[in-house]
Amino acid sequence: MSDFGAYLSACQHRIDTYLTQQLQTGEPRLERLFSAIRYSVTHGGKRIRPMLAYACCEALGGRPERADTAAAAVEAIHAYSLIHDDLPAMDDDDLRRGHPTCHIAYDEATAILAGDALQALAFQWLAQATDLQANTRLRMIEVLATAAGPIGMVGGQAIDLGAVGEKLDLPTLEKMHRHKTGALIRASVQLGALASEQVSEEQLKALGVYADCIGLAFQVQDDIIDIESDTSILGKQQGADLARDKPTYPALLGLDGARALADTLRLQAIEALQPFAGDALRLRQLADFIVQRQF
Ligand code: GRG
């Protein structure tokens, strides 16, 4: 395994252990709810957001344990968003990460509550992280609430739902993704940086540029992976027909255009890390990983 592969595995192990510890209950009447929460959080997932939080904290000289709460909070919000996105009222999906979705494995009411609980837990964990200064915790709560709420992820989901059946142009597609997926990726970077408790406003600004570039690159690559898997299942013509009907980057730019955009964003992200020199190795590698991943 490469050095970076080992780093990813170590981060995944760290956050999985931390989340599993946090998501236990001794109350028998709450066991079904906690079981649904653990099922949704611990059944797979690349853990890109926690990795960004850890890598950012480390780039600023903070030890990984300082970023445990930040990493867990962003992953909890991400897990809640996937549970709710899969519900019949939204995407109505039966499978997530190759397993039955939460409302199929449990039931719809439990899935709604599991998502609600994860959202609340994210903020509870941040508020209770007494190893961090009170003003750091307050700022982290503000950053995460803004990213998750109506001018962030929830707003992006609303734009997406409101545009069903419409042909979106490139600026509208970008706006939707900057809210829906980009906002939480940006928060992962910001929370990791704040957890170091030694980040300047200038460094936060540079990391914001990095995060915006990788956030969009993440979505472009996600669209590319979707088209490539449709094409390998349905064949080239049907895959291309399906691709044209969805508001995606390959539909608007062609597959080669989308690949070029993802790479341009990757390079812009890496450029934004210049002030951090060698300290940002993991963040550079994560930018490469986000664009080169095939899953
Ligand atoms: C329901 C409030 C609410 C919001 C939902 C993020 C979102 C908004 C919906 C997810 C829909 C989706 C599949 C978007 C594409 C990009 C994306 C977020 C993919 C999943 O993220 P990964 O690849 O997932 O990091 P894993 O499984 O690795 O954790």
PDB file of C-alpha atoms in Angstrom, residues 77 80-81 119 123 141-159 178-181 183-184 187:
ATOM      1  CA  ILE A  77     -24.115  15.892   9.025  1.00  0.00           C
ATOM      2  CA  TYR A  80     -27.926  12.605   8.053  1.00  0.00           C
ATOM      3  CA  SER A  81     -28.095  14.216   4.601  1.00  0.00           C
ATOM      4  CA  GLN A 119     -27.837  16.501  12.889  1.00  0.00           C
ATOM      5  CA  PHE A 123     -23.679  20.307  17.226  1.00  0.00           C
ATOM      6  CA  ILE A 141     -20.771  25.601  15.388  1.00  0.00           C
ATOM      7  CA  GLU A 142     -21.461  28.715  13.328  1.00  0.00           C
ATOM      8  CA  VAL A 143     -19.423  27.436  10.364  1.00  0.00           C
ATOM      9  CA  LEU A 144     -21.115  24.021  10.394  1.00  0.00           C
ATOM     10  CA  ALA A 145     -24.647  25.384  10.896  1.00  0.00           C
ATOM     11  CA  THR A 146     -24.194  27.825   8.006  1.00  0.00           C
ATOM     12  CA  ALA A 147     -22.820  25.093   5.723  1.00  0.00           C
ATOM     13  CA  ALA A 148     -25.568  22.624   6.594  1.00  0.00           C
ATOM     14  CA  GLY A 149     -28.524  25.025   6.520  1.00  0.00           C
ATOM     15  CA  PRO A 150     -30.617  26.942   3.996  1.00  0.00           C
ATOM     16  CA  ILE A 151     -27.723  28.936   2.541  1.00  0.00           C
ATOM     17  CA  GLY A 152     -25.656  25.736   2.348  1.00  0.00           C
ATOM     18  CA  MET A 153     -26.500  22.053   1.882  1.00  0.00           C
ATOM     19  CA  VAL A 154     -30.259  22.220   2.560  1.00  0.00           C
ATOM     20  CA  GLY A 155     -30.517  25.190   0.182  1.00  0.00           C
ATOM     21  CA  GLY A 156     -28.659  23.188  -2.495  1.00  0.00           C
ATOM     22  CA  GLN A 157     -31.072  20.310  -2.052  1.00  0.00           C
ATOM     23  CA  ALA A 158     -34.005  22.750  -2.400  1.00  0.00           C
ATOM     24  CA  ILE A 159     -32.528  24.185  -5.626  1.00  0.00           C
ATOM     25  CA  ARG A 178     -21.577  24.738  -4.415  1.00  0.00           C
ATOM     26  CA  HIS A 179     -24.487  24.657  -1.950  1.00  0.00           C
ATOM     27  CA  LYS A 180     -25.435  20.979  -1.967  1.00  0.00           C
ATOM     28  CA  THR A 181     -22.030  19.319  -1.684  1.00  0.00           C
ATOM     29  CA  ALA A 183     -20.643  23.841   1.459  1.00  0.00           C
ATOM     30  CA  LEU A 184     -20.025  20.785   3.680  1.00  0.00           C
ATOM     31  CA  ALA A 187     -16.878  23.315   6.376  1.00  0.00           C
TER      32      ALA A 187
END
